[in-house]
XYZ file of C-alpha atoms in Angstrom:
162
model
C 123.931 190.728 96.835
C 123.446 193.206 94.211
C 123.239 196.197 96.587
C 126.696 194.864 98.168
C 128.122 194.944 94.564
C 126.892 198.414 94.034
C 128.539 199.457 97.382
C 131.711 197.994 96.517
C 131.727 199.676 93.030
C 130.224 196.882 91.270
C 127.891 198.974 88.883
C 128.288 197.553 85.823
C 130.125 194.584 83.781
C 133.615 193.893 82.735
C 134.631 194.974 79.164
C 137.690 194.006 76.961
C 138.692 190.027 77.289
C 137.379 189.302 80.874
C 134.056 190.730 79.355
C 133.333 187.641 77.607
C 133.253 185.524 80.779
C 131.300 188.143 82.819
C 128.624 188.668 79.904
C 126.378 185.903 81.022
C 122.949 187.575 80.626
C 120.272 186.309 83.053
C 117.819 188.516 81.936
C 116.620 191.369 79.947
C 114.514 194.180 81.177
C 113.000 196.875 78.503
C 111.946 199.820 80.160
C 110.905 202.957 77.865
C 112.120 201.653 74.845
C 115.515 201.111 76.303
C 116.935 197.374 76.744
C 119.105 196.755 80.122
C 121.625 193.879 80.406
C 121.147 192.966 84.176
C 124.145 190.680 85.681
C 123.992 189.468 88.969
C 127.348 190.008 91.332
C 128.309 186.687 91.439
C 128.695 186.499 87.617
C 131.026 189.214 87.525
C 134.390 187.540 89.177
C 136.240 190.896 90.297
C 132.666 191.669 91.851
C 132.599 188.555 93.709
C 136.594 189.137 95.015
C 135.533 192.359 96.329
C 132.373 190.808 97.934
C 134.513 187.509 99.772
C 137.386 190.430 100.999
C 134.502 192.044 102.842
C 132.802 189.257 104.117
C 136.187 188.335 105.428
C 136.881 191.610 107.116
C 133.422 191.984 108.532
C 134.620 188.294 110.418
C 137.763 189.241 111.871
C 137.033 189.820 115.466
C 137.923 193.044 116.862
C 140.055 193.320 120.076
C 137.563 194.703 122.865
C 138.779 197.197 125.753
C 136.706 195.684 128.563
C 136.921 199.079 130.539
C 135.831 201.160 127.617
C 133.142 199.480 125.765
C 131.361 197.540 128.657
C 128.460 198.959 130.490
C 129.317 199.245 133.978
C 126.422 201.196 135.389
C 123.288 198.869 134.563
C 125.316 195.687 135.003
C 125.507 194.288 138.699
C 128.861 192.736 138.413
C 130.356 195.515 136.756
C 129.030 198.233 139.477
C 131.119 195.810 142.147
C 134.232 196.226 139.862
C 133.967 199.852 140.349
C 133.152 199.521 144.094
C 136.145 197.249 144.429
C 138.316 199.748 142.483
C 137.589 202.486 144.511
C 138.002 200.740 147.755
C 134.194 201.070 148.807
C 134.989 204.740 149.645
C 132.862 207.941 148.284
C 135.400 209.735 146.032
C 134.187 213.235 147.711
C 133.812 212.894 151.318
C 135.845 209.424 151.427
C 133.372 208.238 153.781
C 133.363 204.327 153.840
C 130.638 202.532 152.270
C 128.983 199.177 151.886
C 128.096 196.864 148.999
C 124.560 198.527 149.648
C 125.193 201.820 150.582
C 127.866 202.588 147.807
C 126.327 204.369 145.062
C 128.113 205.069 141.216
C 128.501 208.855 140.200
C 129.238 209.819 136.416
C 132.288 212.226 136.328
C 130.905 213.614 133.237
C 127.209 213.168 133.746
C 125.411 211.396 130.598
C 122.924 214.583 130.272
C 126.573 216.058 129.136
C 127.957 213.051 126.616
C 129.156 210.817 129.606
C 129.017 207.359 129.180
C 128.409 204.298 131.357
C 132.599 203.234 131.030
C 134.448 202.294 134.030
C 136.978 205.471 133.537
C 133.806 207.539 133.643
C 132.135 206.167 137.093
C 133.324 206.473 140.761
C 131.899 205.718 143.834
C 130.132 208.031 145.826
C 127.993 207.968 148.904
C 124.233 208.895 148.260
C 124.709 212.275 149.590
C 127.432 213.295 147.818
C 125.320 211.734 144.870
C 122.427 213.130 144.953
C 123.918 217.155 146.134
C 126.018 217.043 142.977
C 123.316 216.695 140.385
C 125.289 217.636 137.149
C 127.733 220.185 138.347
C 131.316 219.727 137.182
C 133.468 217.380 139.981
C 135.587 219.881 141.463
C 132.415 221.950 142.080
C 131.027 219.160 144.348
C 134.517 218.402 145.973
C 134.672 222.306 146.992
C 131.418 222.074 148.380
C 131.698 218.943 150.119
C 135.170 220.529 151.761
C 133.143 223.610 152.687
C 130.518 221.711 154.172
C 133.044 219.574 156.109
C 134.916 222.640 157.418
C 131.723 224.026 158.653
C 130.838 221.034 160.130
C 134.200 220.635 162.129
C 133.820 224.395 163.444
C 130.481 223.962 164.436
C 131.675 220.710 166.900
C 134.399 222.907 168.392
C 134.060 224.150 171.796
C 133.409 227.890 171.990
C 136.426 228.383 173.804
C 138.277 227.508 170.817
C 136.948 230.951 169.170
C 137.586 233.279 171.704
C-alpha cells in the first residue's frame, strides 16, 4: 500500500489544518541520528481517495476488439474463422482447399513484427505458404502468377507457338 501511495505522489504527510487529522504516528524510526515519522497511506485521507480512484479505474472493463486482440493462429476455433472468411481458398493461387489442407499465412511475418490477429492472417495452400517464406506478399503473388503462366504455356500444344 505504501508503494501505491508513493506512485500517486503521496510521499509525505499533509500540512496545515489537514495535518492534525493525518498526523497519526504509527512509529518513529531512528536512523543515523534522524527521526522519521512514518504514516501509512490509509492514514492520509487524500492518498486514500487517490488509491480508491486508481482501483476503480483498474476494475473498469476495457472494450475488446476481438479481431485485433484474439490469437487467430494458435487457437483452432479461431483458425476456422479465418478459413471461413476466405472461403477456404488460397489467397495467392485461388486453389480451393479443405479444412485439412488449408494453412494460415501471416501477411506480415512474425519475424518482421507481424501478429496473430485476424487482419494479419490469410488462408493459403501449403505450397504457396511454404514457398513464400518471409518475402513480401506482393513478391509471392508475382511469383505464383509467373509459375501459373509458365505451367499453362507448358500445357499448350506446340502448334500454338508456331
